[in-house]
Coordinates of N, CA and C in Angstrom, one line a residue:
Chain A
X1 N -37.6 108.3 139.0 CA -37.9 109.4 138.1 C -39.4 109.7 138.1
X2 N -39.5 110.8 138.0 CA -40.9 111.3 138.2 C -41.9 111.2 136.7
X3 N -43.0 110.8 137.0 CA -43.5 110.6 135.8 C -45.3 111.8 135.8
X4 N -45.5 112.5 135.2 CA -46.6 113.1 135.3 C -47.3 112.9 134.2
X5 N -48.4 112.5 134.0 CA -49.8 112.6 133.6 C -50.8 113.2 133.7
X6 N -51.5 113.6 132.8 CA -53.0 114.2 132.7 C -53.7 113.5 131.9
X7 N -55.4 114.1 132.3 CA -56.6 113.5 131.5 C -57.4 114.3 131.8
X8 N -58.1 114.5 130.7 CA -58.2 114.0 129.7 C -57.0 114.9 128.7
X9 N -56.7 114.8 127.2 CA -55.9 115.3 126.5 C -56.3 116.7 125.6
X10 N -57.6 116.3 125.7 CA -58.6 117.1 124.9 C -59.7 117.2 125.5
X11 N -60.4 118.5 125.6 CA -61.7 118.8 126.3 C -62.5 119.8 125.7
X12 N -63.5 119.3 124.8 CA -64.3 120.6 124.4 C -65.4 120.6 125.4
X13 N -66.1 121.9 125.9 CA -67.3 121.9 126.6 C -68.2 123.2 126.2
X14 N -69.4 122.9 126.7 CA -70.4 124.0 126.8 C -69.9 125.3 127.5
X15 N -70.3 126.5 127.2 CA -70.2 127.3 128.2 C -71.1 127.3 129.2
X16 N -70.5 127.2 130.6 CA -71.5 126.9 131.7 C -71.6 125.9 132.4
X17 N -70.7 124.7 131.7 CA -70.4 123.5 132.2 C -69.2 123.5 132.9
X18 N -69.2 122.2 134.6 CA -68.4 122.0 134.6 C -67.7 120.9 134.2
X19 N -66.3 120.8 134.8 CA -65.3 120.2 134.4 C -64.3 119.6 135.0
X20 N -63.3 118.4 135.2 CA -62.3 118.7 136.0 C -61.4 117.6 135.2
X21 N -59.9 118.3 135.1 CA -58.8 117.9 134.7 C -58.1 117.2 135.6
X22 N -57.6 115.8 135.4 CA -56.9 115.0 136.4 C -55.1 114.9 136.0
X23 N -54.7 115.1 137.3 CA -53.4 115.4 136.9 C -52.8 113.6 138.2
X24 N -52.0 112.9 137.3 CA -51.4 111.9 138.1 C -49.9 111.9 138.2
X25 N -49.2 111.4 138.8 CA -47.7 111.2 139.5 C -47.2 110.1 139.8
X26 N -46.0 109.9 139.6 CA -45.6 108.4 139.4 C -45.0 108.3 141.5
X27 N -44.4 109.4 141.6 CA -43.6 109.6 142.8 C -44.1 110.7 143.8
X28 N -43.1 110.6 144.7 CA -43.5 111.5 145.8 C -43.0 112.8 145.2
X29 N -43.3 114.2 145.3 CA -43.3 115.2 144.8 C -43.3 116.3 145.6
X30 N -42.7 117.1 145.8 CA -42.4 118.5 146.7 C -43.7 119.2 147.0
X31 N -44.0 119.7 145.4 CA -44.9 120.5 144.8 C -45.5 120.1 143.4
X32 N -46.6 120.8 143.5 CA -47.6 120.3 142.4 C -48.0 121.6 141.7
X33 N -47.6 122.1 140.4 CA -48.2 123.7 140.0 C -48.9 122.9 138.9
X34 N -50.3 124.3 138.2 CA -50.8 124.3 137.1 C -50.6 125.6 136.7
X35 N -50.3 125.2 134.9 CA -50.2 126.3 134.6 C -50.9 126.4 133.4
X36 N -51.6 127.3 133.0 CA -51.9 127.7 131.7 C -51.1 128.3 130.6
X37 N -51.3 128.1 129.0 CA -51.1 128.5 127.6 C -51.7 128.3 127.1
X38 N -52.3 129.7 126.6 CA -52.6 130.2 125.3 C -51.8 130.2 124.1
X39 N -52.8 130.0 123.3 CA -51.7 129.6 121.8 C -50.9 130.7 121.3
X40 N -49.4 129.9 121.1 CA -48.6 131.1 120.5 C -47.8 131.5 121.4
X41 N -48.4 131.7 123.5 CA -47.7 132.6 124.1 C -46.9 131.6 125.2
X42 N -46.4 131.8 126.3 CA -45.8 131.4 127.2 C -46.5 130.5 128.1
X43 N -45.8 130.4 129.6 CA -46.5 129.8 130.6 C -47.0 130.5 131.9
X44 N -48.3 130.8 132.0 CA -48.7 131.6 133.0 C -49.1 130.7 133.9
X45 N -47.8 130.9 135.2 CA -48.3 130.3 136.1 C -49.7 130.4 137.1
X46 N -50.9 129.1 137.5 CA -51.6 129.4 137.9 C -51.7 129.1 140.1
X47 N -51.4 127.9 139.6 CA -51.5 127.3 141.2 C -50.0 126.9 141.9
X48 N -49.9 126.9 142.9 CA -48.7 125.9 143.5 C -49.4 125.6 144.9
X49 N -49.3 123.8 144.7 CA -50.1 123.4 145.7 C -49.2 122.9 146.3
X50 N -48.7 122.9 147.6 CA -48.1 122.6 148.5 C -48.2 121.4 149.3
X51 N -49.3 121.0 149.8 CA -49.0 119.5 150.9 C -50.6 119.4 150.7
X52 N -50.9 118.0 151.4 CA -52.0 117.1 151.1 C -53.0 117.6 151.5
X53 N -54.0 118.2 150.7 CA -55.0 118.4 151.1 C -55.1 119.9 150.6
X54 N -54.1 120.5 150.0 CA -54.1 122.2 149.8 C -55.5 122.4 148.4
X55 N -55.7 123.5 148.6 CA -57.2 123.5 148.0 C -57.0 125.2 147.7
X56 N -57.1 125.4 146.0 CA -56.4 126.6 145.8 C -57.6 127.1 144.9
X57 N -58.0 128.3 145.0 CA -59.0 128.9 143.9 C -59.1 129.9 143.2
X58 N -59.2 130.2 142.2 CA -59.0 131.8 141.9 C -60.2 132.1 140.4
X59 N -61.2 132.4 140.9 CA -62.6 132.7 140.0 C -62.9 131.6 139.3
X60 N -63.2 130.9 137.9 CA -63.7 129.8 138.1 C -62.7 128.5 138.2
X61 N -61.7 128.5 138.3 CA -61.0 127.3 138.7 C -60.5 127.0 139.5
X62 N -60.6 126.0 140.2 CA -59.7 125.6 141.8 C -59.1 124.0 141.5
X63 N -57.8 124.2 142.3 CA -56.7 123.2 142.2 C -56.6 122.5 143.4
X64 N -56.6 120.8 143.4 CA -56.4 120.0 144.5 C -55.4 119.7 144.8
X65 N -55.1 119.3 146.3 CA -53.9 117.7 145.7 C -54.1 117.0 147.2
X66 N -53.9 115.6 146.4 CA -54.0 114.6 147.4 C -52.5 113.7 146.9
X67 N -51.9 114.0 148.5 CA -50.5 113.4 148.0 C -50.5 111.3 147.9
X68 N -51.4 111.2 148.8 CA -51.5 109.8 149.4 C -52.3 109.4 148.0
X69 N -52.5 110.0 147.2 CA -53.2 109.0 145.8 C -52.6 109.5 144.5
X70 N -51.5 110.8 145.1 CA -50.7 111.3 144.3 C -51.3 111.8 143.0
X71 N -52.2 112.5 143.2 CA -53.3 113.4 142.2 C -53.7 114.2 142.7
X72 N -53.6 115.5 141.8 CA -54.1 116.6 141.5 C -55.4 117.0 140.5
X73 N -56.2 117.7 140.6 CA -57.2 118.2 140.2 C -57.2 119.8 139.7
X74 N -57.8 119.7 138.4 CA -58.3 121.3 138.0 C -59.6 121.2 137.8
X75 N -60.4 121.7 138.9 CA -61.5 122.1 138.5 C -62.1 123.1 137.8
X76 N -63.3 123.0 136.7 CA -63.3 124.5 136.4 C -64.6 124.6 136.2
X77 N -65.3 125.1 136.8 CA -67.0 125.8 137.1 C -67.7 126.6 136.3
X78 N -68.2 126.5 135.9 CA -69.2 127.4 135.0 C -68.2 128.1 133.5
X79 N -68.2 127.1 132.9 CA -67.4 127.6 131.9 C -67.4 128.6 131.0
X80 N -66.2 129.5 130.7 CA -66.7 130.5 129.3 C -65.9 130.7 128.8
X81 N -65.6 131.3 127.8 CA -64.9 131.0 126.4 C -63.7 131.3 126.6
X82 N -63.3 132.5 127.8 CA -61.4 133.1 128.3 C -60.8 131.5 128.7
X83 N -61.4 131.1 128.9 CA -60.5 129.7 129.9 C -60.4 129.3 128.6
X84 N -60.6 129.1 127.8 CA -60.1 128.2 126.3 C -58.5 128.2 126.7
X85 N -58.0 127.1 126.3 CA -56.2 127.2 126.7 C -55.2 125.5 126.8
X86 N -54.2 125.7 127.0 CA -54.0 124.3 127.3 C -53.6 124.5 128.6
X87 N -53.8 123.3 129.6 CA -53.8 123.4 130.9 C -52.8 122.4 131.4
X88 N -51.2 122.6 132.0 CA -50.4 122.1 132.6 C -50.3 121.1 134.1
X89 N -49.9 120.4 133.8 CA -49.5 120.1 135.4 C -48.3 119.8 135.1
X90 N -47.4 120.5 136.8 CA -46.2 119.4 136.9 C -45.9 120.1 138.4
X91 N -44.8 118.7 138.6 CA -44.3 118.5 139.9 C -42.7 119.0 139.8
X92 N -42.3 119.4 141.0 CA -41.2 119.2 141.3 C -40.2 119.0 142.5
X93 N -39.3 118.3 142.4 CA -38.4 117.7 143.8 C -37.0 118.9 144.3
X94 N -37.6 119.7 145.8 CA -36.5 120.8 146.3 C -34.8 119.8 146.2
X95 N -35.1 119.0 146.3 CA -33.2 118.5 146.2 C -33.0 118.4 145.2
X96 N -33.5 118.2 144.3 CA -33.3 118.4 142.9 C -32.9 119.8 142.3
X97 N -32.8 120.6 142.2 CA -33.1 121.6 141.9 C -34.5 122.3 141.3
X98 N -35.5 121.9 141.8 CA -36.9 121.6 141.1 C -37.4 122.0 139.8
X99 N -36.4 121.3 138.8 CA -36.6 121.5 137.9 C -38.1 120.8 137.6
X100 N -38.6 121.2 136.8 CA -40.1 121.0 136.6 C -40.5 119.3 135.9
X101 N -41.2 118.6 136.0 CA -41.5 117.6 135.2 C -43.0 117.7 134.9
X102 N -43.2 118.0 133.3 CA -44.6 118.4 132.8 C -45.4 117.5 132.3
X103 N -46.7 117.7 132.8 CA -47.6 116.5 131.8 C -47.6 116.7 130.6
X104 N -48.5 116.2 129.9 CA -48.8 116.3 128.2 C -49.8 117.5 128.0
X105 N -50.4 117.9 129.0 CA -51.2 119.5 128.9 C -52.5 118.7 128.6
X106 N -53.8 119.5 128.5 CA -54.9 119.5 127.9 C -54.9 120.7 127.8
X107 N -55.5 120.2 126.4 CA -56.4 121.4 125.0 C -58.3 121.4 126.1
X108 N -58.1 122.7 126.3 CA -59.6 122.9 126.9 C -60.4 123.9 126.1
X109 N -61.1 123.6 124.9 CA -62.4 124.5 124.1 C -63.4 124.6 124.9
X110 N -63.7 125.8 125.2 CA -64.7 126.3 125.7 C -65.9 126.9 124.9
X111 N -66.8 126.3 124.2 CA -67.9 126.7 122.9 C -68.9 127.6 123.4
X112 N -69.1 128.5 123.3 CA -70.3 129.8 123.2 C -71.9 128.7 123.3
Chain B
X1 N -43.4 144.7 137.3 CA -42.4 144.6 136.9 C -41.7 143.8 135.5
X2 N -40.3 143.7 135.4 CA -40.5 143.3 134.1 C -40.1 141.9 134.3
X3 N -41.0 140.8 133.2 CA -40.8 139.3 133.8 C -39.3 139.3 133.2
X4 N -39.4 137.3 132.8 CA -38.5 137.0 132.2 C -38.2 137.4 130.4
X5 N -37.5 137.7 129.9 CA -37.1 138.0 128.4 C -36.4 137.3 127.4
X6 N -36.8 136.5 126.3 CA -35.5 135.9 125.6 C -35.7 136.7 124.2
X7 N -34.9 136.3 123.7 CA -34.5 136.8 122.6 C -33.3 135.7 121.8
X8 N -33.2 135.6 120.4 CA -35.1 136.0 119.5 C -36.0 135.5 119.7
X9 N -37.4 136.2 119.1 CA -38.4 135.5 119.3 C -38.3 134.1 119.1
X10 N -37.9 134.7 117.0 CA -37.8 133.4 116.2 C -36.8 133.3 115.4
X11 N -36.6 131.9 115.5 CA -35.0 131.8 114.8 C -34.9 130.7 113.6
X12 N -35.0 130.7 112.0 CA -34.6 129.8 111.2 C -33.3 130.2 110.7
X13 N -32.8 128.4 111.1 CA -31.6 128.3 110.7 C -31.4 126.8 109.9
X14 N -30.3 127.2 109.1 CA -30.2 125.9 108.7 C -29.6 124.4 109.0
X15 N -29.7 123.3 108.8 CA -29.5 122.2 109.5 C -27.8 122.5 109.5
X16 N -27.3 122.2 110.7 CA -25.3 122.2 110.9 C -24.9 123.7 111.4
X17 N -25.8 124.4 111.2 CA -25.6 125.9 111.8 C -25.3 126.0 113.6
X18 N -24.7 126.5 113.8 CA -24.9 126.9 115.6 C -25.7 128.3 115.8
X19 N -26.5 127.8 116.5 CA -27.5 129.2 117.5 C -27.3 129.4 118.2
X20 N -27.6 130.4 118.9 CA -27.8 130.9 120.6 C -28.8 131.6 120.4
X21 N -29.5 131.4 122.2 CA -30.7 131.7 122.2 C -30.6 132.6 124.1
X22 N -30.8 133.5 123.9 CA -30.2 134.3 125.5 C -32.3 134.6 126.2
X23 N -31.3 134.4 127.5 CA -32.6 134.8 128.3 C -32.2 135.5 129.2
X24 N -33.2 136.4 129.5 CA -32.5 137.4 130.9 C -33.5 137.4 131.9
X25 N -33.3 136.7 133.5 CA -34.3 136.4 134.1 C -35.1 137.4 134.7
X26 N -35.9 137.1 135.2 CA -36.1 138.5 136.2 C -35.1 138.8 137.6
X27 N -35.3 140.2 137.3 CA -34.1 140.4 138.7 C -33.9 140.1 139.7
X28 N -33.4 139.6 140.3 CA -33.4 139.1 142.2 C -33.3 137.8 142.1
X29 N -33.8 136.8 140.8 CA -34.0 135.5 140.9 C -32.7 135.2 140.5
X30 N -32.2 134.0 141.4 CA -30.9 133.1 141.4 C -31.3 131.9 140.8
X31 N -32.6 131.2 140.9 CA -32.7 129.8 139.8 C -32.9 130.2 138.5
X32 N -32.0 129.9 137.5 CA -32.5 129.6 136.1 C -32.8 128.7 135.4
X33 N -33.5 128.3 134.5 CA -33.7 126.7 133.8 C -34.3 127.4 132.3
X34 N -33.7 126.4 131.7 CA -34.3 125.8 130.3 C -35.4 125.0 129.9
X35 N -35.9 125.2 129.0 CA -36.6 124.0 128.9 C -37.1 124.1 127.6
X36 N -37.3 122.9 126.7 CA -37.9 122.9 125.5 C -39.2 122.3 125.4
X37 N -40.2 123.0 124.6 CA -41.4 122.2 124.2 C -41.0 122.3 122.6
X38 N -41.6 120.4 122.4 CA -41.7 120.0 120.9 C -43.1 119.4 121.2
X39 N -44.0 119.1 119.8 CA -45.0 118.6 119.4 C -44.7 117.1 119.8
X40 N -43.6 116.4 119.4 CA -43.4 115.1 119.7 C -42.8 114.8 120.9
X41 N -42.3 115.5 122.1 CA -41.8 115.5 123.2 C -42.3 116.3 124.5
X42 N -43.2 116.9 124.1 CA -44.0 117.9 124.7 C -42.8 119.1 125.2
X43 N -43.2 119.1 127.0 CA -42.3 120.2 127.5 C -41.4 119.3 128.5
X44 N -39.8 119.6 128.0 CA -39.0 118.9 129.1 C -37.7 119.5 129.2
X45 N -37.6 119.5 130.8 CA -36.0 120.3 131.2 C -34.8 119.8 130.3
X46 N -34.3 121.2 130.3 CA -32.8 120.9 129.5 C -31.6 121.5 130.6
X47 N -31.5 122.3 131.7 CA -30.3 122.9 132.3 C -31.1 124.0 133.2
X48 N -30.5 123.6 134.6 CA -30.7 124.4 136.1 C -29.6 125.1 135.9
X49 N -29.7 126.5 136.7 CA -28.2 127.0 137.2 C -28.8 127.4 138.4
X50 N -28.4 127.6 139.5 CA -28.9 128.1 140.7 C -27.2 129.1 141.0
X51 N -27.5 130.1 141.4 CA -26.7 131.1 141.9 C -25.3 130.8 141.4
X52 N -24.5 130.4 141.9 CA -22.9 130.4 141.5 C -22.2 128.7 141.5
X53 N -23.3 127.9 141.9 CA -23.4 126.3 141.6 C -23.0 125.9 140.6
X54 N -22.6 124.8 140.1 CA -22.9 124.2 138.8 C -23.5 123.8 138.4
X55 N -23.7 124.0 137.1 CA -25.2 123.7 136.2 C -25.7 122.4 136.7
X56 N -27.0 122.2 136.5 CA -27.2 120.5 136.4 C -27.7 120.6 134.9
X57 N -27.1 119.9 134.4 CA -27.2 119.9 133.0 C -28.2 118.5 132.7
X58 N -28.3 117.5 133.4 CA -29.1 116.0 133.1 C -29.9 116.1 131.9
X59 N -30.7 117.1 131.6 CA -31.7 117.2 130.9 C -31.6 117.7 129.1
X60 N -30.0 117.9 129.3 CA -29.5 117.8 127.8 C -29.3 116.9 126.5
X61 N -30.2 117.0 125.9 CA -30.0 116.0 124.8 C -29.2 115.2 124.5
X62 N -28.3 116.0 123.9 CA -26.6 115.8 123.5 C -25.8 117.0 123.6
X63 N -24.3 116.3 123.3 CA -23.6 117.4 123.5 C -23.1 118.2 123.1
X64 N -24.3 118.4 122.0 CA -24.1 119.9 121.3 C -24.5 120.6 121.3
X65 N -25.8 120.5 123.0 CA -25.9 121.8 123.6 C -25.6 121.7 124.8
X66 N -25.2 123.5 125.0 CA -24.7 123.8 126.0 C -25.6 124.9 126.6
X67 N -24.6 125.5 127.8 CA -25.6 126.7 128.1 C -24.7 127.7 129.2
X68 N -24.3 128.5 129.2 CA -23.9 129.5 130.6 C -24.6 130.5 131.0
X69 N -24.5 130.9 132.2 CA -24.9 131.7 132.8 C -23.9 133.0 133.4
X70 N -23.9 134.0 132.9 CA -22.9 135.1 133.5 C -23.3 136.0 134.4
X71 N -22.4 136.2 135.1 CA -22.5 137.0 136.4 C -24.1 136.5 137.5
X72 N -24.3 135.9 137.2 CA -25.7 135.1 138.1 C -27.0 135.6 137.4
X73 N -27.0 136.0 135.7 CA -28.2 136.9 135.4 C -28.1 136.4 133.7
X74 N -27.9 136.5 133.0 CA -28.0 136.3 131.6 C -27.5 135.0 131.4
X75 N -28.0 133.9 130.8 CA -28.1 132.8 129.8 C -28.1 132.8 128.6
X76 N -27.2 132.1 128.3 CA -27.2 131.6 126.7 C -27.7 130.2 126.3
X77 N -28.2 130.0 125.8 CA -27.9 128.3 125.2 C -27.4 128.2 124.1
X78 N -26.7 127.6 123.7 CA -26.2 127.1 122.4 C -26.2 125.7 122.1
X79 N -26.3 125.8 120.8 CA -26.6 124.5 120.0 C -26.2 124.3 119.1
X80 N -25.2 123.4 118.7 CA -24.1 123.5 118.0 C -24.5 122.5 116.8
X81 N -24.0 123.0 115.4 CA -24.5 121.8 114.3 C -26.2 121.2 114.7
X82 N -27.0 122.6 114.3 CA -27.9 121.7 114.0 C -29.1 121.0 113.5
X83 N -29.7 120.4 114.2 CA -30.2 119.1 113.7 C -32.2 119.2 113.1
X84 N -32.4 119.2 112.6 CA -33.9 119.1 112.3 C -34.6 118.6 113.5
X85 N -34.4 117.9 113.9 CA -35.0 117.3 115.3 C -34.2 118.3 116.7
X86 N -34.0 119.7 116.1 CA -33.9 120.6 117.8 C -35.2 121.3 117.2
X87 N -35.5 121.4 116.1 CA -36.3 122.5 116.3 C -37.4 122.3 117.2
X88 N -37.9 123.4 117.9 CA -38.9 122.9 119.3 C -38.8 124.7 119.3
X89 N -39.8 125.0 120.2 CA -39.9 126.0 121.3 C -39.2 126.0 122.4
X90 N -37.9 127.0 123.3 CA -37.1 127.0 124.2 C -37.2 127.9 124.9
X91 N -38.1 128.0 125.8 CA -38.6 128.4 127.3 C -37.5 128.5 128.4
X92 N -37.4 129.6 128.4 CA -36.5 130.0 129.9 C -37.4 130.1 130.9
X93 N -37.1 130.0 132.4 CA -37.8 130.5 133.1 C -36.6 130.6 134.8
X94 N -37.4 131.5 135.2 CA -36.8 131.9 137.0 C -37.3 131.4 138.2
X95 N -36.6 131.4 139.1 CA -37.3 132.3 140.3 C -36.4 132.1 141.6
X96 N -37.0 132.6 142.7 CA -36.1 132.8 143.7 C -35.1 131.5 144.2
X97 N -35.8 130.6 144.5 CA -34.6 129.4 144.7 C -35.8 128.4 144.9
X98 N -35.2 127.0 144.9 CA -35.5 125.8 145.6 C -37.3 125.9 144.9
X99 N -37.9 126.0 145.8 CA -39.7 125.4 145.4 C -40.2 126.4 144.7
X100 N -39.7 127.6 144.8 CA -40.4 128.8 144.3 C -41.4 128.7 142.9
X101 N -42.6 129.3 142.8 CA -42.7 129.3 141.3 C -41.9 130.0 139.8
X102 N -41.7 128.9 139.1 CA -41.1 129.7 138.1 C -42.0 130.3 137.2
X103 N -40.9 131.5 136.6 CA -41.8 132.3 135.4 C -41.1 132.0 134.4
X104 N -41.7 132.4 133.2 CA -42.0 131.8 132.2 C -41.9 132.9 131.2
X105 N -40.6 132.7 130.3 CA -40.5 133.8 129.2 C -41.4 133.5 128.3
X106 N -41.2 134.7 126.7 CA -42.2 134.1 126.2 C -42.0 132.9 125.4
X107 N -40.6 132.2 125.2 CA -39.6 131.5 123.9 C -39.1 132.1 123.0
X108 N -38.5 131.2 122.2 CA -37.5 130.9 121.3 C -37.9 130.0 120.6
X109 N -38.7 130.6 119.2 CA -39.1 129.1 118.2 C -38.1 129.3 117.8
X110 N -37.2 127.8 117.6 CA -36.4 127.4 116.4 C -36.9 126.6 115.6
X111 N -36.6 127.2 114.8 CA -37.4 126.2 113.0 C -35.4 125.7 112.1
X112 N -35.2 124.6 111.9 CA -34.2 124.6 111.2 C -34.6 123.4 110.1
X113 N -33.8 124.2 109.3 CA -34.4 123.7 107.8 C -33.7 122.7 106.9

């Protein structure tokens, strides 16, 4: 059974500062996405990282994964106040039906 | 284009009541899934349907929810007699098949009272 984790749970920061959100895995895993929510709304998918070593970026955040230590990474660079959000990881297995297995999220405040 | 859609937003009902909660995926997508987020449980699968397969239902509570899928495109879930501990947020989401990314309606708060 697949088990996923993150850390930290909670993250307040500077704007300007960076950051990086650790996402862990109990098992071997197909795929590794992050996603973001905003309070109140849905899940906006952000990354799907595919095989060891994939290295994903899109303006200030980029997504790792290293299968052989079975973690993933959200980095987030120069912080400002839109990235405020809770930030997902999860894995999932194609023979499975990949249904999704989600961490606990982090709460990321981004302070002016 | 237009994502995925459920309806209702939001739903109070009272404890022993039965709901249904419909999602309609985006079009062309054959995987569907469920999923609930609670405060005490976070976010966790409740029911796959992949094209004309059988459900894999594993991720259902008990069995007094259910869920169908008609004609390979609209979802229901239902929840039969219920319980103060369903209420949660119930997130549908799609996508093309197997690893694809899924999307992500907006939910279904249930609040039951």
């Amino acid at each position: 059974e697949l088990k996923v984790e993150q850390n930290p749970l909670f993250l307040s920061m500077q704007e300007g500062k960076n950051y990086t959100i650790y996402c862990n895995y109990s098992t071997t895993s197909d795929r590794l996405y992050w996603y973001r929510q905003d309070p109140g709304k849905s899940l906006e998918s952000l990354f799907v990282l595919l095989s060891n070593g994939a290295v994903k970026q899109e303006g200030r955040l980029m997504a790792s994964l290293d299968t052989k230590a079975r973690l993933s990474t959200l980095h987030i660079t120069a912080a400002v106040h839109d990235l405020s959000a809770t930030y997902f990881c999860a894995g999932g297995y194609n023979n499975a039906g990949n249904m999704l297995t989600f961490g606990g999220g982090t709460r990321l405040m981004v302070k002016p | 284009g237009a994502g995925v859609s459920q309806s209702p937003s939001n739903k109070v009902t009272e404890k022993g009541k039965d709901v249904e909660l419909r999602c309609d995926p985006i079009s062309g997508h054959t995987a569907l899934y469920w999923y609930r987020q609670s405060l005490g449980q976070g976010l966790e699968f409740l029911i796959y349907f992949q094209g004309n397969s059988a459900p894999d239902k594993s991720g259902l509570p008990s069995d007094r929810f259910s869920a169908e899928r008609t004609g390979g495109s609209v979802s229901t879930l239902t929840i039969q007699r219920t319980q103060q501990e369903d209420s949660a947020v119930y997130l549908c989401a799609s996508s093309f098949v197997g690893l694809e990314t899924q999307y992500f309606g907006p939910g279904t708060r249930l609040l039951v009272l």
